[in-house]
Amino acid sequence: MSAKKANPIYLVASGDLRASANQKCQAAQDALEKSLIKAIRKEGFTVKRAHPFDKKKGHGFIDSQNYGMEVFRKIPTDAPLIVAEAVWQYSHHVLAGLTTHKGPILTVANWSGTWPGLVGLLNLNGSLTKANVTYSSLWSEDFKDNYFLKNLRSWLTTGTVKHDTSHVKALKKMRVPSSAAKIGREFGQRLKREKLIMGVFDEGCMGMFNAIIPDELLHPTGVFKERLSQSSLYAKMLTVSDKEARAVYNWLLKKGMKFKLGRNEKKDLTQAQVLLQCKMYIAAVRIAAEFGAQTIGIQYQQGLKDLAPASDLVEGLLNNVDRPPVYDEVTGEALFKGEALPHFNEVDECAGLDSVVTYKLWRQLGYSPENTLHDIRWGRQYKDKDLDAYVWVLLISGAAPPEHFIGKYRGTTSERQPAMYFRLGGGTVKGVSKPGWVVWSRVYIEKGKLKFDTGLAEVVKLPRAETEERLQLTTPVWPIMHAVLQGISRDQMMARHKSNHIQVVYAPGKAAAKNGLFVKAAAMAELGLDVSVCGKV
């Protein structure tokens, strides 16, 4: 099915649940829609926005699942439909309508680091993939480039867009070193036999349907969910003493971590906010120990955001082997002594499965096991006398471990989370990721099956001015990784990746990263995942 020039193409815009974010991003959304509609009209087609700007709300986004259903009731089910995104969006706002829409669907984002349409697009694409919804996808800086226009024309005339994904190879068709295959296979068999618990503090953060693994797909891997409540986490925070919180804070200061403090609770990071985060850290470790969870995920963005400062400082510390000690409140025993407690940001269970497998495998291989997810935020070409490459900005709201940063704790600062998203503040874990080789990966769901994509990336060191400019163009209080994906172009990555998140872990060098990649790929295959290797290995 394709578009017909006599009939309009409907356009919708999924937004945030938080009015402040929608209001701030409205101008960027207007600019995207103006450029996109202009390009479509040049091809002889018309566009009809399916929902108006709401003067009372101060924005024109679909901002709830209920409103999304209302909007879709008025859209002809066989009409061509575009979901245009210049912002972070909650996929469940539009997922219900998209699951039953019969006409061709196109998701579109602006190529910008400042306005996270790319992040929202990748989450929506992953959610549509999991929901078995057929769609096409496009992205552009100005909606005038040949790549965009050529593929837009294809969608308008055929209802589909085909991108190059020749960088993807099925693991079963590759030669895997026998030693790596053996280690991975035996690891997978052991995990399925011994099993482990994933602690989940409420599911479905920020409408991320793609981040929820159904139990029937998770259980065959040997991982089982312990469903925990964020109200229990908050209640446990209330049992942590001021003295215990202060001990965590002092430990961090002694390590050389810096906190950018002020006095205005609404605008600044305050010591009171940090001490509450220290209480959350202690509470999270104690609850994990109580339930025997070997990895945990905190939702925060819904529920806890109205009660406590951000969870990101907590998450970064949990992901670090060298972290403030936490003791059992009755016996005084050190909990998870000498170990990280892998945390999956925004309770992304796909990242959680990846994280705990990576942590245990890297421990076995003798590599530093700290790993984290990042947002695939943006990227651009960088060139100087030493480097000429497309360098991605991988960025997350603070959950990266200090072990990843240049200078470790001494290279780590904590700054207040943006008030637009974090009303009660709280500090980040900010640093610049050290140069080296990483294995990147993503677990996702397609056609009712768990899948796993992986590849190599080199983390490069950019000049301070370039790093600062990239931070200012994105979110300057968050940790940043400058990543060069090996053998994968910008458009190939966007075409294939099924999430806003990407998991990363360092290896001692390129050869070790390649070995770790194959070990982990073999382990995931043994756990029943459909494994693909992306790019040059």
Coordinates of C-alpha atoms in Angstrom, one line a residue:
M1 CA 0.0 0.0 0.0
S2 CA 1.3 3.5 -0.8
A3 CA 0.2 7.1 -0.4
K4 CA -2.2 8.6 -2.9
K5 CA -1.8 12.2 -3.8
A6 CA -5.6 12.8 -3.6
N7 CA -5.7 11.7 0.1
P8 CA -3.8 13.3 3.0
I9 CA -1.0 11.7 4.9
Y10 CA -1.7 11.9 8.6
L11 CA 0.9 13.1 11.0
V12 CA 1.1 12.4 14.8
A13 CA 3.7 13.4 17.4
S14 CA 4.1 11.3 20.5
G15 CA 5.5 13.3 23.4
D16 CA 6.6 13.1 27.0
L17 CA 4.3 12.6 30.0
R18 CA 5.9 15.6 31.6
A19 CA 4.3 18.9 30.4
S20 CA 7.6 20.9 31.1
A21 CA 9.5 18.7 28.7
N22 CA 6.8 19.0 26.0
Q23 CA 6.6 22.7 26.3
K24 CA 10.4 23.2 26.1
C25 CA 10.7 21.0 23.0
Q26 CA 7.7 22.4 21.1
A27 CA 9.7 24.8 19.0
A28 CA 12.0 22.0 17.8
Q29 CA 9.0 19.9 17.0
D30 CA 7.5 22.8 15.0
A31 CA 10.7 23.2 13.0
L32 CA 10.9 19.4 12.2
E33 CA 7.3 19.3 11.1
K34 CA 7.7 22.4 8.9
S35 CA 10.7 21.0 7.1
L36 CA 9.2 17.5 6.8
I37 CA 5.9 18.8 5.4
K38 CA 7.7 21.0 2.9
A39 CA 9.6 18.0 1.6
I40 CA 6.4 15.9 1.3
R41 CA 4.5 18.7 -0.5
K42 CA 7.3 19.0 -3.0
E43 CA 6.5 15.4 -4.0
G44 CA 2.9 16.4 -4.6
F45 CA 1.3 15.0 -1.4
T46 CA -0.6 16.7 1.4
V47 CA -0.2 16.3 5.2
K48 CA -2.9 16.5 7.8
R49 CA -1.9 16.8 11.5
A50 CA -4.1 14.5 13.4
H51 CA -4.2 16.5 16.7
P52 CA -4.0 20.2 17.4
F53 CA -1.7 22.4 19.4
D54 CA -3.3 22.7 22.9
K55 CA -3.1 26.3 24.2
K56 CA -4.0 25.3 27.7
K57 CA -1.2 22.7 27.9
G58 CA 1.2 24.8 25.9
H59 CA 2.2 22.1 23.5
G60 CA 0.9 19.9 20.6
F61 CA 2.1 16.4 21.6
I62 CA 0.1 13.3 22.4
D63 CA 0.9 13.1 26.1
S64 CA -0.9 10.1 27.4
Q65 CA -2.1 6.7 26.3
N66 CA -5.7 7.8 26.7
Y67 CA -5.2 10.8 24.5
G68 CA -3.4 8.7 21.9
M69 CA -6.4 6.3 21.6
E70 CA -8.7 9.3 21.2
V71 CA -6.5 10.7 18.4
F72 CA -6.3 7.4 16.5
R73 CA -10.0 6.8 16.6
K74 CA -10.3 9.8 14.2
I75 CA -7.5 8.6 11.8
P76 CA -8.7 6.4 8.9
T77 CA -7.1 3.0 9.6
D78 CA -5.8 2.6 6.0
A79 CA -4.3 6.1 5.7
P80 CA -0.6 6.6 5.3
L81 CA 0.7 7.7 8.7
I82 CA 3.8 9.5 9.9
V83 CA 5.0 9.6 13.5
A84 CA 7.3 12.7 13.6
E85 CA 9.7 13.0 16.6
A86 CA 12.0 15.8 17.7
V87 CA 11.7 14.8 21.4
W88 CA 12.0 12.0 23.8
Q89 CA 8.6 10.3 23.6
Y90 CA 6.6 7.7 25.6
S91 CA 5.9 4.9 23.0
H92 CA 2.8 3.6 24.8
H93 CA 1.1 6.9 24.0
V94 CA 0.7 5.8 20.4
L95 CA 1.4 2.1 20.5
A96 CA -2.2 1.1 20.9
G97 CA -3.2 3.0 17.7
L98 CA -0.2 1.8 15.7
T99 CA -0.8 -1.9 16.5
T100 CA -4.1 -1.8 14.6
H101 CA -3.3 0.7 11.9
K102 CA -3.5 -0.9 8.4
G103 CA -1.9 1.9 6.3
P104 CA 1.9 2.4 5.8
I105 CA 3.7 3.8 8.8
L106 CA 6.8 5.9 8.8
T107 CA 8.7 7.0 11.9
V108 CA 10.8 10.2 11.4
A109 CA 13.3 12.0 13.6
N110 CA 15.5 15.1 13.4
W111 CA 19.2 14.4 13.5
S112 CA 20.0 16.5 16.5
G113 CA 21.9 16.1 19.8
T114 CA 20.1 18.9 21.5
W115 CA 16.6 17.6 20.8
P116 CA 16.4 13.9 21.5
G117 CA 14.2 12.9 18.6
L118 CA 16.6 10.2 17.6
V119 CA 16.4 8.6 21.1
G120 CA 12.6 8.7 21.0
L121 CA 12.6 7.3 17.5
L122 CA 14.8 4.3 18.4
N123 CA 12.7 3.5 21.4
L124 CA 9.5 3.6 19.3
N125 CA 11.1 1.5 16.6
G126 CA 12.1 -1.1 19.1
S127 CA 8.6 -1.1 20.6
L128 CA 7.0 -1.5 17.1
T129 CA 9.4 -4.3 16.3
K130 CA 8.5 -6.1 19.5
A131 CA 4.7 -5.5 18.8
N132 CA 5.1 -7.0 15.3
V133 CA 4.0 -3.8 13.6
T134 CA 5.3 -3.2 10.1
Y135 CA 6.9 0.2 9.7
S136 CA 9.6 2.2 7.9
S137 CA 11.9 4.8 9.4
L138 CA 13.9 7.9 8.3
W139 CA 16.0 10.6 9.9
S140 CA 17.6 13.8 8.6
E141 CA 19.4 17.0 9.7
D142 CA 17.5 19.4 7.4
F143 CA 15.2 17.1 5.4
K144 CA 16.9 18.2 2.2
D145 CA 19.7 15.6 1.9
N146 CA 19.6 13.0 -0.9
Y147 CA 19.5 10.0 1.4
F148 CA 16.3 11.3 3.1
L149 CA 14.6 12.5 -0.1
K150 CA 15.3 9.3 -2.0
N151 CA 13.9 7.1 0.8
L152 CA 10.9 9.5 1.4
R153 CA 10.0 9.1 -2.2
S154 CA 10.2 5.4 -1.9
W155 CA 7.8 5.4 1.1
L156 CA 5.4 7.7 -0.6
T157 CA 5.2 5.5 -3.7
T158 CA 5.6 2.0 -2.4
G159 CA 4.8 2.3 1.4
T160 CA 8.2 1.0 2.4
V161 CA 11.8 2.1 2.9
K162 CA 14.7 -0.3 2.6
H163 CA 18.0 0.5 4.3
D164 CA 21.4 -1.2 3.8
T165 CA 22.0 -3.8 6.6
S166 CA 24.8 -5.7 4.9
H167 CA 26.9 -5.1 8.1
V168 CA 24.9 -7.8 9.9
K169 CA 26.0 -11.4 10.0
A170 CA 24.3 -14.3 11.8
L171 CA 26.6 -15.9 14.4
K172 CA 25.7 -19.4 13.1
K173 CA 27.2 -18.5 9.8
M174 CA 30.5 -17.2 11.2
R175 CA 33.7 -19.0 12.3
V176 CA 33.8 -18.7 16.1
P177 CA 37.2 -19.5 17.7
S178 CA 36.7 -22.9 19.4
S179 CA 38.0 -21.8 22.8
A180 CA 35.6 -18.8 22.9
A181 CA 32.7 -21.0 21.8
K182 CA 33.5 -23.5 24.6
I183 CA 33.7 -20.9 27.3
G184 CA 30.5 -19.2 26.2
R185 CA 28.6 -22.5 25.8
E186 CA 29.6 -23.8 29.2
F187 CA 28.7 -20.4 30.8
G188 CA 25.3 -20.6 29.2
Q189 CA 24.7 -24.1 30.4
R190 CA 25.7 -23.2 33.9
L191 CA 23.5 -20.2 34.0
K192 CA 20.5 -22.2 32.9
R193 CA 21.2 -24.8 35.5
E194 CA 22.0 -22.6 38.5
K195 CA 19.7 -19.7 37.6
L196 CA 19.6 -16.2 39.0
I197 CA 17.3 -13.4 40.1
M198 CA 16.7 -10.0 38.4
G199 CA 15.2 -7.5 40.8
V200 CA 12.7 -5.3 39.0
F201 CA 11.5 -2.1 40.8
D202 CA 8.3 -1.7 38.7
E203 CA 8.1 -2.2 35.0
G204 CA 7.5 0.0 32.0
C205 CA 9.5 3.1 32.7
M206 CA 8.6 6.0 30.3
G207 CA 6.4 3.8 28.1
M208 CA 9.4 1.6 27.0
F209 CA 7.4 -1.4 25.8
N210 CA 10.5 -2.7 24.1
A211 CA 12.3 -2.8 27.5
I212 CA 10.0 -5.4 29.1
I213 CA 11.0 -9.1 28.5
P214 CA 7.9 -11.4 28.9
D215 CA 8.6 -14.1 31.5
E216 CA 8.1 -16.9 29.0
L217 CA 11.0 -15.6 27.0
L218 CA 13.2 -14.8 30.0
H219 CA 12.9 -18.0 31.9
P220 CA 14.6 -20.3 29.4
T221 CA 17.8 -18.2 29.9
G222 CA 17.8 -19.1 33.6
V223 CA 16.9 -15.6 34.7
F224 CA 13.8 -15.0 36.8
K225 CA 12.3 -11.7 37.9
E226 CA 11.7 -10.7 41.5
R227 CA 9.0 -8.0 41.1
L228 CA 9.8 -5.3 43.6
S229 CA 7.9 -2.1 44.4
Q230 CA 9.5 1.3 44.3
S231 CA 7.3 2.1 47.3
S232 CA 9.4 -0.5 49.2
L233 CA 12.6 1.1 48.1
Y234 CA 11.4 4.5 49.4
A235 CA 10.2 2.9 52.6
K236 CA 13.7 1.3 53.0
M237 CA 15.3 4.7 52.4
L238 CA 13.4 6.0 55.5
T239 CA 15.2 3.3 57.7
V240 CA 18.7 4.4 56.6
S241 CA 20.3 6.6 59.2
D242 CA 21.8 10.0 58.5
K243 CA 25.1 8.7 59.7
E244 CA 25.1 5.9 57.2
A245 CA 24.3 8.3 54.3
R246 CA 27.1 10.6 55.4
A247 CA 29.6 7.7 55.4
V248 CA 28.8 7.0 51.8
Y249 CA 29.2 10.7 50.9
N250 CA 32.5 11.0 52.8
W251 CA 33.8 7.8 51.1
L252 CA 33.1 9.4 47.7
L253 CA 34.8 12.7 48.7
K254 CA 37.8 10.7 49.9
K255 CA 38.0 9.0 46.5
G256 CA 38.2 12.4 44.8
M257 CA 34.7 12.6 43.4
K258 CA 33.5 16.2 43.2
F259 CA 30.0 17.5 43.8
K260 CA 28.9 20.8 42.2
L261 CA 26.7 22.1 45.1
G262 CA 24.5 25.1 45.5
R263 CA 21.8 26.3 47.9
N264 CA 18.7 26.6 45.6
E265 CA 16.9 23.3 45.7
K266 CA 15.0 24.1 42.5
K267 CA 18.1 24.9 40.4
D268 CA 21.1 23.6 42.2
L269 CA 22.4 20.3 43.5
T270 CA 22.3 20.4 47.2
Q271 CA 24.0 18.3 49.8
A272 CA 20.6 17.3 51.1
Q273 CA 19.7 15.9 47.7
V274 CA 23.0 13.9 47.6
L275 CA 22.5 12.5 51.1
L276 CA 19.0 11.3 50.1
Q277 CA 20.6 9.6 47.0
C278 CA 23.1 7.9 49.4
K279 CA 20.2 6.6 51.4
M280 CA 18.6 5.2 48.2
Y281 CA 21.9 3.5 47.3
I282 CA 22.1 1.8 50.7
A283 CA 18.4 0.8 50.5
A284 CA 18.8 -0.7 47.0
V285 CA 21.8 -2.8 48.1
R286 CA 19.9 -4.1 51.2
I287 CA 16.8 -5.0 49.2
A288 CA 18.8 -6.8 46.6
A289 CA 20.6 -8.8 49.3
E290 CA 17.3 -9.6 51.0
F291 CA 15.8 -11.1 47.8
G292 CA 19.0 -12.6 46.4
A293 CA 18.9 -10.4 43.3
Q294 CA 22.2 -10.4 41.3
T295 CA 21.1 -7.5 39.1
I296 CA 18.5 -4.8 39.7
G297 CA 16.7 -2.0 37.8
I298 CA 15.0 1.1 39.2
Q299 CA 12.3 2.8 37.2
Y300 CA 12.5 6.2 39.0
Q301 CA 11.0 8.3 36.3
Q302 CA 7.4 7.4 37.4
G303 CA 6.6 7.3 41.0
L304 CA 9.9 7.9 42.7
K305 CA 10.4 11.2 40.8
D306 CA 7.7 12.7 43.0
L307 CA 9.3 11.4 46.2
A308 CA 13.1 11.5 46.0
P309 CA 16.0 12.9 44.0
A310 CA 17.2 11.1 40.9
S311 CA 18.4 7.5 41.1
D312 CA 21.3 8.0 38.7
L313 CA 24.1 8.5 41.3
V314 CA 22.9 5.3 42.9
E315 CA 23.0 3.5 39.6
G316 CA 26.5 4.6 38.7
L317 CA 27.8 3.5 42.1
L318 CA 26.1 0.1 41.9
N319 CA 27.7 -0.6 38.5
N320 CA 31.2 0.0 39.9
V321 CA 33.2 -2.8 41.7
D322 CA 35.0 -0.2 43.8
R323 CA 32.0 1.4 45.6
P324 CA 31.0 2.6 49.0
P325 CA 30.5 -0.4 51.4
V326 CA 27.0 -1.2 52.5
Y327 CA 26.3 -3.3 55.6
D328 CA 23.4 -5.5 56.6
E329 CA 21.3 -3.5 59.1
V330 CA 21.1 -6.4 61.5
T331 CA 24.3 -8.4 61.3
G332 CA 26.7 -5.7 60.1
E333 CA 27.9 -8.0 57.3
A334 CA 29.3 -6.2 54.2
L335 CA 26.8 -6.8 51.3
F336 CA 28.1 -7.9 47.9
K337 CA 31.7 -7.3 49.2
G338 CA 34.2 -6.7 46.4
E339 CA 31.5 -6.9 43.7
A340 CA 29.4 -4.5 41.7
L341 CA 25.6 -4.9 41.7
P342 CA 24.8 -4.5 38.0
H343 CA 22.0 -2.0 37.6
F344 CA 19.9 -1.5 34.4
N345 CA 18.9 2.1 34.0
E346 CA 15.3 3.0 33.5
V347 CA 14.4 -0.7 34.4
D348 CA 15.3 -1.8 30.9
E349 CA 15.1 -5.5 31.3
C350 CA 16.8 -6.2 28.0
A351 CA 19.8 -4.3 29.3
G352 CA 19.5 -6.1 32.6
L353 CA 19.9 -9.5 31.0
D354 CA 22.8 -8.2 29.0
S355 CA 24.4 -6.6 32.0
V356 CA 24.4 -9.5 34.3
V357 CA 25.7 -11.9 31.7
T358 CA 28.4 -9.5 30.7
Y359 CA 29.4 -8.9 34.4
K360 CA 29.7 -12.6 35.1
L361 CA 31.5 -13.5 31.9
W362 CA 34.0 -10.6 32.2
R363 CA 34.7 -11.7 35.8
Q364 CA 35.5 -15.2 34.4
L365 CA 37.7 -13.8 31.7
G366 CA 39.6 -11.6 34.1
Y367 CA 38.5 -8.4 32.5
S368 CA 37.2 -5.3 34.3
P369 CA 33.4 -6.2 34.5
E370 CA 31.9 -2.8 34.9
N371 CA 29.3 -2.2 32.2
T372 CA 26.5 0.2 31.5
L373 CA 23.9 1.2 29.0
H374 CA 24.0 4.5 27.2
D375 CA 21.5 6.3 25.0
I376 CA 22.4 6.5 21.3
R377 CA 22.1 10.2 21.5
W378 CA 23.7 11.6 18.3
G379 CA 26.9 11.7 16.3
R380 CA 28.9 13.6 13.6
Q381 CA 32.1 13.2 11.7
Y382 CA 35.3 14.3 13.4
K383 CA 38.6 14.9 11.7
D384 CA 42.1 16.0 12.8
K385 CA 45.6 14.9 12.0
D386 CA 45.1 11.7 14.0
L387 CA 41.5 10.8 13.4
D388 CA 39.0 10.9 10.6
A389 CA 35.9 9.0 11.7
Y390 CA 32.2 9.2 12.5
V391 CA 32.1 9.6 16.3
W392 CA 28.9 8.8 18.1
V393 CA 27.9 10.5 21.3
L394 CA 26.8 7.8 23.7
L395 CA 25.2 9.5 26.7
I396 CA 23.1 8.4 29.7
S397 CA 21.5 10.3 32.6
G398 CA 24.3 9.4 35.1
A399 CA 24.3 5.6 35.5
A400 CA 27.8 5.0 34.0
P401 CA 30.4 3.6 36.5
P402 CA 33.4 5.8 37.4
E403 CA 35.7 3.0 36.3
H404 CA 34.8 3.9 32.7
F405 CA 36.0 7.5 33.1
I406 CA 39.4 9.1 32.5
G407 CA 40.7 9.4 36.1
K408 CA 38.1 7.1 37.6
Y409 CA 36.6 8.7 40.7
R410 CA 39.0 11.7 40.5
G411 CA 37.6 12.3 36.9
T412 CA 34.0 12.1 38.1
T413 CA 31.8 15.0 39.0
S414 CA 28.2 15.1 40.2
E415 CA 25.9 17.9 38.9
R416 CA 22.2 18.5 39.3
Q417 CA 19.9 16.8 36.9
P418 CA 18.0 19.1 34.5
A419 CA 14.9 20.5 36.3
M420 CA 12.9 19.9 33.1
Y421 CA 13.0 16.1 33.8
F422 CA 14.0 15.9 37.5
R423 CA 12.0 18.3 39.6
L424 CA 13.6 17.1 42.9
G425 CA 17.1 17.2 41.6
G426 CA 19.8 14.8 42.5
G427 CA 23.3 14.4 41.2
T428 CA 24.6 12.6 38.1
V429 CA 27.8 10.6 37.7
K430 CA 29.5 12.6 35.1
G431 CA 32.8 11.8 33.4
V432 CA 34.5 11.4 30.0
S433 CA 34.9 7.7 29.0
K434 CA 38.5 6.6 28.7
P435 CA 40.0 5.6 25.3
G436 CA 40.0 1.9 24.7
W437 CA 38.1 -1.0 23.1
V438 CA 34.6 -1.9 24.1
V439 CA 32.1 -4.6 23.1
W440 CA 28.7 -3.1 22.4
S441 CA 25.4 -5.0 22.4
R442 CA 21.7 -5.0 22.6
V443 CA 19.1 -7.6 23.6
Y444 CA 15.7 -7.0 21.9
I445 CA 12.5 -8.8 20.9
E446 CA 11.4 -9.5 17.4
K447 CA 8.7 -12.0 16.2
G448 CA 8.2 -13.3 19.7
K449 CA 11.9 -14.3 20.1
L450 CA 14.8 -12.8 22.1
K451 CA 17.6 -11.6 19.8
F452 CA 21.0 -10.2 20.4
D453 CA 23.2 -7.9 18.3
T454 CA 26.8 -7.2 19.1
G455 CA 29.9 -5.5 17.7
L456 CA 33.1 -3.7 18.5
A457 CA 33.7 0.0 19.1
E458 CA 36.8 2.0 19.8
V459 CA 36.4 4.8 22.4
V460 CA 38.5 7.7 21.3
K461 CA 39.8 10.7 23.2
L462 CA 38.8 14.0 21.6
P463 CA 40.2 17.4 22.3
R464 CA 38.7 19.1 25.3
A465 CA 37.0 21.8 23.2
E466 CA 35.3 19.1 21.0
T467 CA 34.1 17.2 24.0
E468 CA 32.7 20.3 25.6
E469 CA 30.9 21.3 22.4
R470 CA 29.4 17.8 22.2
L471 CA 28.3 18.0 25.8
Q472 CA 26.7 21.5 25.3
L473 CA 24.9 20.2 22.2
T474 CA 23.4 17.3 24.2
T475 CA 23.1 17.2 28.0
P476 CA 26.2 18.7 29.7
V477 CA 25.6 17.2 33.1
W478 CA 25.6 13.6 31.9
P479 CA 28.5 11.2 31.3
I480 CA 29.8 10.9 27.7
M481 CA 31.4 8.3 25.6
H482 CA 33.0 9.1 22.2
A483 CA 32.5 5.8 20.2
V484 CA 33.6 4.8 16.8
L485 CA 31.6 1.8 15.8
Q486 CA 33.7 -0.6 13.7
G487 CA 32.5 -1.3 10.2
I488 CA 29.1 0.4 10.6
S489 CA 27.9 3.6 9.0
R490 CA 25.5 6.0 10.7
D491 CA 22.6 4.9 8.6
Q492 CA 23.3 1.2 9.0
M493 CA 23.2 1.6 12.7
M494 CA 20.0 3.5 12.7
A495 CA 18.4 1.1 10.3
R496 CA 19.2 -2.0 12.5
H497 CA 19.3 -0.9 16.1
K498 CA 16.0 -1.7 18.0
S499 CA 16.4 0.5 21.1
N500 CA 17.4 3.9 22.4
H501 CA 19.8 2.0 24.6
I502 CA 23.2 0.4 23.8
Q503 CA 25.2 -1.7 26.3
V504 CA 29.0 -1.2 26.5
V505 CA 31.8 -2.9 28.4
Y506 CA 35.6 -2.4 28.1
A507 CA 38.2 -5.0 27.3
P508 CA 42.0 -4.8 27.9
G509 CA 42.6 -4.3 24.2
K510 CA 41.3 -5.0 20.7
A511 CA 42.2 -8.7 20.7
A512 CA 40.6 -9.2 24.1
A513 CA 37.5 -7.3 23.0
K514 CA 37.2 -9.6 20.0
N515 CA 37.6 -12.7 22.2
G516 CA 35.1 -11.3 24.7
L517 CA 32.6 -10.6 21.9
F518 CA 32.7 -14.2 20.6
V519 CA 32.6 -15.7 24.2
K520 CA 29.5 -13.6 25.0
A521 CA 27.9 -14.2 21.6
A522 CA 28.3 -18.0 22.2
A523 CA 26.9 -17.7 25.7
M524 CA 23.8 -15.8 24.4
A525 CA 23.3 -18.4 21.7
E526 CA 23.4 -21.1 24.3
L527 CA 20.8 -19.2 26.4
G528 CA 18.5 -19.4 23.3
L529 CA 19.0 -15.9 21.8
D530 CA 19.2 -15.4 18.1
V531 CA 22.7 -13.8 17.8
S532 CA 24.0 -11.5 15.1
V533 CA 27.4 -9.8 14.8
C534 CA 27.4 -6.3 13.4
G535 CA 30.2 -4.6 11.6
K536 CA 33.9 -5.4 11.4
V537 CA 35.3 -7.8 14.0

